[in-house]
Coordinates of C-alpha atoms in Angstrom, one line a residue:
M1 CA 104.9 70.7 68.7
S2 CA 106.6 67.6 67.4
I3 CA 110.2 67.8 66.2
N4 CA 110.6 67.2 62.6
K5 CA 113.6 64.9 62.8
H6 CA 114.6 65.6 59.1
S7 CA 114.9 69.3 59.6
I8 CA 117.8 71.1 58.6
L9 CA 117.9 73.3 62.1
T10 CA 117.4 70.1 64.0
L11 CA 120.6 68.3 62.5
I12 CA 122.6 71.4 63.1
S13 CA 120.9 71.7 66.7
L14 CA 122.3 68.0 67.6
F15 CA 125.8 68.7 65.4
F16 CA 126.4 71.4 67.7
V17 CA 125.0 70.0 70.6
L18 CA 127.4 67.0 69.9
I19 CA 130.3 69.2 69.1
F20 CA 130.0 70.9 72.6
L21 CA 129.6 68.2 74.2
L22 CA 132.9 66.6 73.1
I23 CA 134.7 69.7 73.1
N24 CA 134.0 69.9 77.0
G25 CA 134.4 66.1 77.5
L26 CA 138.2 66.8 75.7
F27 CA 138.4 69.8 77.8
W28 CA 137.6 67.5 81.1
I29 CA 140.1 65.0 79.6
A30 CA 142.7 67.0 79.5
L31 CA 142.1 69.1 82.5
E32 CA 142.4 65.9 84.7
H33 CA 145.6 64.9 82.8
F34 CA 147.4 67.9 83.2
A35 CA 146.2 68.2 87.3
R36 CA 147.7 64.3 87.5
E37 CA 150.9 65.6 85.9
Y38 CA 151.1 68.9 87.7
E39 CA 150.7 66.7 90.9
I40 CA 153.3 63.9 90.2
Q41 CA 155.7 67.2 89.3
Q42 CA 154.9 68.5 92.4
H43 CA 155.6 65.2 94.3
H44 CA 158.5 64.7 92.7
R45 CA 159.7 68.5 93.6
F46 CA 159.0 67.8 97.1
H47 CA 160.2 64.7 97.6
F48 CA 163.5 64.5 95.5
E49 CA 164.9 67.5 95.3
P50 CA 166.1 67.9 98.6
Q51 CA 167.7 64.8 98.6
E52 CA 169.3 65.5 95.6
R53 CA 170.0 69.0 97.8
M54 CA 171.9 66.8 100.1
L55 CA 173.8 64.9 98.3
L56 CA 175.7 68.0 96.7
D57 CA 176.2 69.7 99.9
H58 CA 177.6 66.1 101.5
K59 CA 175.2 66.4 104.2
P60 CA 175.0 62.8 106.1
F61 CA 171.3 63.8 107.2
P62 CA 168.5 66.2 106.5
I63 CA 167.8 69.0 108.7
F64 CA 164.0 69.2 107.8
A65 CA 161.2 66.8 106.6
P66 CA 160.3 67.9 103.5
P67 CA 156.6 69.5 103.2
P68 CA 153.8 67.4 102.1
P69 CA 152.4 68.4 98.4
P70 CA 149.8 70.3 98.1
P71 CA 146.1 68.6 97.6
L72 CA 144.9 68.4 93.8
S73 CA 142.1 71.0 94.5
V74 CA 145.0 73.5 95.1
S75 CA 146.5 72.3 91.7
L76 CA 143.5 73.0 90.1
K77 CA 143.5 76.5 91.2
S78 CA 146.7 77.0 90.3
S79 CA 147.8 80.1 88.0
A80 CA 149.2 77.5 86.0
L81 CA 145.7 76.5 84.3
F82 CA 144.1 80.0 84.0
P83 CA 145.3 80.1 80.3
I84 CA 143.5 76.7 80.0
W85 CA 140.3 78.0 81.2
I86 CA 140.6 81.1 79.2
V87 CA 140.9 78.9 75.9
F88 CA 138.1 76.9 76.9
I89 CA 135.5 79.2 78.0
T90 CA 136.4 81.5 74.7
I91 CA 135.8 78.2 72.2
D92 CA 132.5 77.5 74.2
L93 CA 131.5 81.0 73.5
L94 CA 132.8 80.8 70.1
I95 CA 130.7 77.9 69.4
L96 CA 127.5 79.5 71.3
A97 CA 127.9 82.7 69.2
F98 CA 128.0 80.5 65.8
Y99 CA 125.2 78.1 66.4
G100 CA 123.3 81.3 67.1
F101 CA 124.1 82.9 63.9
L102 CA 123.5 80.0 61.9
L103 CA 119.9 79.8 63.4
K104 CA 119.6 83.3 62.4
K105 CA 120.8 83.2 59.1
L106 CA 118.3 79.8 58.9
S107 CA 115.0 81.2 60.2
P108 CA 114.2 82.6 56.8
L109 CA 113.9 78.9 56.1
H110 CA 111.0 78.5 58.6
R111 CA 109.2 81.4 57.1
L112 CA 109.4 80.7 53.5
K113 CA 108.2 76.8 54.7
E114 CA 105.1 78.5 56.2
A115 CA 104.4 80.4 53.2
I116 CA 104.9 77.8 50.9
I117 CA 101.8 75.8 53.2
H118 CA 99.6 78.8 52.7
F119 CA 100.4 78.8 49.3
Q120 CA 99.1 75.4 49.3
E121 CA 95.9 76.0 51.0
G122 CA 95.2 78.8 48.1
D123 CA 96.7 81.7 49.6
T124 CA 98.3 83.0 47.0
K125 CA 98.8 87.0 48.4
L126 CA 102.0 86.3 50.3
N127 CA 105.1 88.2 51.1
V128 CA 107.5 86.8 52.6
P129 CA 110.4 89.5 54.3
I130 CA 113.4 89.9 52.7
K131 CA 116.4 91.2 55.1
S132 CA 119.4 90.2 53.9
K133 CA 121.4 89.6 50.6
D134 CA 122.4 86.0 51.2
E135 CA 121.4 82.7 49.0
I136 CA 118.2 81.8 51.5
S137 CA 117.0 86.0 50.6
Q138 CA 117.2 85.4 47.1
I139 CA 115.2 82.2 47.3
T140 CA 112.6 84.2 49.1
S141 CA 112.8 87.0 46.6
E142 CA 112.3 84.4 43.9
F143 CA 109.4 82.8 45.6
N144 CA 107.6 86.1 46.1
Q145 CA 108.2 86.9 42.4
V146 CA 106.9 83.3 41.5
L147 CA 104.0 84.0 43.7
E148 CA 102.6 87.3 41.9
K149 CA 102.9 85.5 38.4
I150 CA 100.9 82.6 40.2
A151 CA 98.1 84.7 41.4
A152 CA 98.4 87.0 38.3
L153 CA 97.7 83.7 36.0
K154 CA 94.9 82.1 38.6
E155 CA 93.1 85.3 38.4
A156 CA 93.6 85.3 34.6
R157 CA 92.2 81.9 33.9
S158 CA 89.2 82.3 36.4
L159 CA 88.4 85.5 34.8
F160 CA 88.7 84.0 31.3
L161 CA 86.7 80.6 32.6
R162 CA 83.9 82.9 34.0
N163 CA 83.7 84.6 31.0
I164 CA 83.6 81.8 28.5
L165 CA 80.7 80.4 30.8
H166 CA 79.1 83.2 30.9
E167 CA 79.0 83.9 26.9
L168 CA 78.5 79.8 26.3
K169 CA 75.4 80.0 28.9
T170 CA 73.2 82.9 26.9
P171 CA 73.1 81.0 23.9
I172 CA 72.6 77.6 25.5
M173 CA 70.2 79.1 27.7
K174 CA 68.3 81.2 24.5
G175 CA 68.1 77.3 22.5
S176 CA 66.5 75.8 25.5
L177 CA 64.1 78.4 25.9
T178 CA 63.7 78.1 22.5
A179 CA 63.1 74.1 22.2
D180 CA 60.5 74.3 24.9
C181 CA 58.0 76.4 22.7
L182 CA 58.4 73.7 19.6
N183 CA 55.7 71.3 19.5
E184 CA 55.6 68.2 21.1
S185 CA 57.7 65.9 19.1
I186 CA 60.6 63.4 18.8
E187 CA 62.7 66.6 17.7
R188 CA 62.1 68.8 20.0
E189 CA 62.5 66.1 23.1
R190 CA 65.7 65.6 21.3
L191 CA 67.1 69.5 21.3
I192 CA 65.9 69.8 25.2
Q193 CA 68.2 67.0 25.7
I194 CA 70.8 68.9 24.2
F195 CA 71.1 71.7 25.3
S196 CA 70.5 70.0 28.8
R197 CA 73.5 68.2 27.9
M198 CA 75.4 70.9 27.1
N199 CA 74.6 72.8 29.8
Y200 CA 75.7 70.2 32.2
H201 CA 79.0 70.0 30.3
L202 CA 79.7 74.0 31.2
D203 CA 78.8 73.2 35.4
E204 CA 81.6 69.9 34.2
F205 CA 84.0 72.4 32.9
S206 CA 83.7 74.5 36.1
K207 CA 83.9 71.6 38.3
M208 CA 87.0 70.4 36.3
E209 CA 88.4 73.9 37.1
Q210 CA 88.1 73.8 40.4
F211 CA 89.2 70.2 40.8
S212 CA 92.2 70.6 39.2
S213 CA 92.9 74.0 41.3
G214 CA 92.7 72.1 44.7
E215 CA 89.5 74.3 45.6
W216 CA 87.3 71.3 45.1
K217 CA 86.5 69.6 48.6
L218 CA 85.3 66.0 48.5
N219 CA 81.6 65.9 49.4
L220 CA 82.0 61.9 50.5
Q221 CA 78.8 59.9 51.2
E222 CA 77.7 56.2 50.6
Y223 CA 76.1 55.7 47.7
R224 CA 74.5 52.7 45.9
F225 CA 76.7 52.2 42.4
V226 CA 73.7 51.4 40.3
D227 CA 72.6 55.1 41.3
I228 CA 75.9 56.6 40.1
L229 CA 75.9 54.6 37.0
D230 CA 72.3 56.0 36.1
H231 CA 73.3 59.1 36.7
A232 CA 76.5 58.4 34.3
C233 CA 74.0 57.4 31.6
D234 CA 71.9 60.7 31.9
I235 CA 75.1 62.5 31.4
L236 CA 76.1 60.6 28.4
L237 CA 72.2 60.8 26.8
C238 CA 72.8 56.8 26.6
D239 CA 70.4 53.6 27.6
K240 CA 71.5 51.3 30.0
K241 CA 70.4 48.9 27.6
S242 CA 73.4 49.4 25.1
I243 CA 76.1 48.4 27.9
T244 CA 76.2 45.0 29.0
I245 CA 76.2 44.8 32.7
K246 CA 77.2 42.2 34.8
G247 CA 76.3 42.0 38.0
E248 CA 73.6 44.9 38.2
D249 CA 71.7 43.1 41.0
S250 CA 75.1 44.1 43.4
I251 CA 74.3 46.0 46.2
L252 CA 77.7 47.7 46.1
I253 CA 78.0 50.7 48.3
I254 CA 80.6 53.6 47.2
N255 CA 82.2 55.7 50.0
A256 CA 82.3 58.7 47.1
D257 CA 81.6 62.3 45.7
F258 CA 78.7 61.6 43.5
E259 CA 79.2 64.2 41.0
L260 CA 82.8 63.5 40.6
F261 CA 82.6 60.2 40.3
A262 CA 79.8 59.9 38.1
I263 CA 82.1 62.2 35.7
A264 CA 84.9 59.9 36.4
L265 CA 82.7 56.8 35.3
K266 CA 80.9 58.8 31.9
N267 CA 84.8 59.3 30.9
L268 CA 85.5 55.6 30.6
I269 CA 82.2 54.7 29.2
D270 CA 82.4 57.1 26.6
N271 CA 85.7 56.1 25.5
A272 CA 84.3 52.6 25.5
F273 CA 81.5 54.0 23.1
K274 CA 84.0 55.9 21.2
Y275 CA 86.4 53.0 20.2
S276 CA 84.5 50.3 19.8
D277 CA 81.8 49.3 17.1
E278 CA 81.0 46.7 19.8
T279 CA 78.7 46.9 23.0
P280 CA 81.1 47.6 25.8
T281 CA 80.8 45.1 29.2
L282 CA 80.7 46.6 32.4
I283 CA 81.5 44.6 35.6
I284 CA 80.9 45.2 39.0
L285 CA 82.1 43.6 41.6
S286 CA 82.7 43.3 45.5
H287 CA 85.7 45.7 45.3
S288 CA 86.2 47.1 41.8
I289 CA 84.1 47.9 38.7
E290 CA 85.4 47.2 35.2
I291 CA 84.6 48.3 31.8
C292 CA 85.6 46.5 28.7
S293 CA 85.5 46.3 25.3
V294 CA 87.1 45.8 21.8
G295 CA 89.3 47.7 20.0
E296 CA 93.2 48.2 19.7
P297 CA 95.1 48.0 22.7
L298 CA 96.5 51.0 24.3
S299 CA 100.4 52.3 23.5
D300 CA 102.7 51.8 26.5
A301 CA 102.9 55.6 27.0
N302 CA 99.4 56.0 28.0
H303 CA 99.0 53.3 30.3
L304 CA 100.1 55.6 33.7
F305 CA 97.5 58.3 32.9
S306 CA 99.8 60.6 34.9
K307 CA 99.7 63.1 32.0
P308 CA 96.6 65.4 30.7
F309 CA 97.7 64.7 27.1
N310 CA 100.1 62.1 25.2
R311 CA 101.0 63.4 21.8
T312 CA 102.0 59.9 20.2
Y313 CA 98.4 59.0 20.5
E314 CA 96.3 62.3 20.9
S315 CA 95.0 63.6 17.5
S316 CA 92.3 65.4 16.1
V317 CA 89.9 62.6 15.9
N318 CA 91.5 61.0 19.2
G319 CA 90.7 61.8 22.9
L320 CA 91.9 58.9 25.2
G321 CA 94.4 61.5 27.2
L322 CA 92.3 64.4 28.8
G323 CA 89.7 62.2 29.8
L324 CA 91.8 59.1 31.1
Y325 CA 94.0 61.9 32.8
I326 CA 90.6 63.5 34.6
T327 CA 88.9 60.1 35.5
N328 CA 92.6 59.0 37.1
S329 CA 93.0 62.2 38.9
I330 CA 89.3 61.9 40.6
L331 CA 89.8 58.2 41.3
N332 CA 93.3 58.9 43.2
K333 CA 91.4 62.3 44.8
H334 CA 89.0 59.1 46.5
G335 CA 92.0 56.7 47.4
F336 CA 91.2 54.5 44.6
K337 CA 93.0 53.1 41.2
L338 CA 92.6 52.9 37.9
K339 CA 94.6 49.8 36.2
Y340 CA 94.5 49.0 32.1
Q341 CA 94.9 45.5 30.7
Y342 CA 94.6 44.5 27.7
N343 CA 93.5 40.7 27.0
S344 CA 92.2 38.6 24.0
G345 CA 91.4 42.1 22.4
L346 CA 89.7 44.1 25.2
N347 CA 90.5 46.8 26.7
C348 CA 89.6 46.3 30.2
F349 CA 89.5 49.5 32.4
K350 CA 89.5 48.6 36.3
I351 CA 88.3 51.0 38.9
I352 CA 89.9 49.1 42.3
L353 CA 87.9 50.3 45.2
N354 CA 89.8 48.7 48.3
S355 CA 93.7 50.6 47.4

């Protein structure tokens, strides 16, 4: 298992190791210094004190030679160093005890991190144990409450979506069956197409809900862009001839989720139709796709597409909020980028494939 160098536990451990080494190093330096001082004192005592006593007693010659000074090992074992060893060992034990105490107090952070990772993967039925009353335990308690609320909201949203899809699918299915029973006519084909599109939109809502909640797994495969474009036009019930396509003969291959990428492309083409009275232009290049249409420029607040709605632009008749947000989210999920430029009266949205 790799060590996270930015982890709090790792930083605390390194700090205590440095402190432990520093204190022990300083102790050994002080011990060596004290031993040398002790040796000098012993040397001075055994060499000079007899001569001083001889001078005081007016004795012309010393009777006995002074004994040699004790070796360093003897001085280190002296009872004079015993208190220093006691202090040194006590400090080391206190440091180790405090380190163990901090690790025990911070260990819930690891469990909390694991719980957040599991929550990110979709497990909202978590309950991190709380065993104390410190700040970390308070954070854990709040996290448990948030998980319970999110789980309840997610279940309510899922139930609401299933009910909406069920209630809408029933009349759409009945309308589709009724249209099939009509005599052959242009109106019959039109009604069948309309009901088919409405049914597709319901499926699209379900896919977008799964995508926004992180439950949608990309099914990446290589497709010809022209095939994805055909599918996007089928969703819009529009003819490719209503779009000026440059580079249609291109053999551009895209590694993408067919359904999601078609939805993203559909949103851009749909906006080009909605907010322009002229034919939009689609340009297929080797590493990008560009959709351009004549119209007013977007406000600066709409260039990032990072919010589902922008109230400075959004109104009851305008879109360019949720559609662009969904498109940008889908492209980011693929590793692509969405760029906007306004040149010579043209709103141009470019999908950059090699981001």
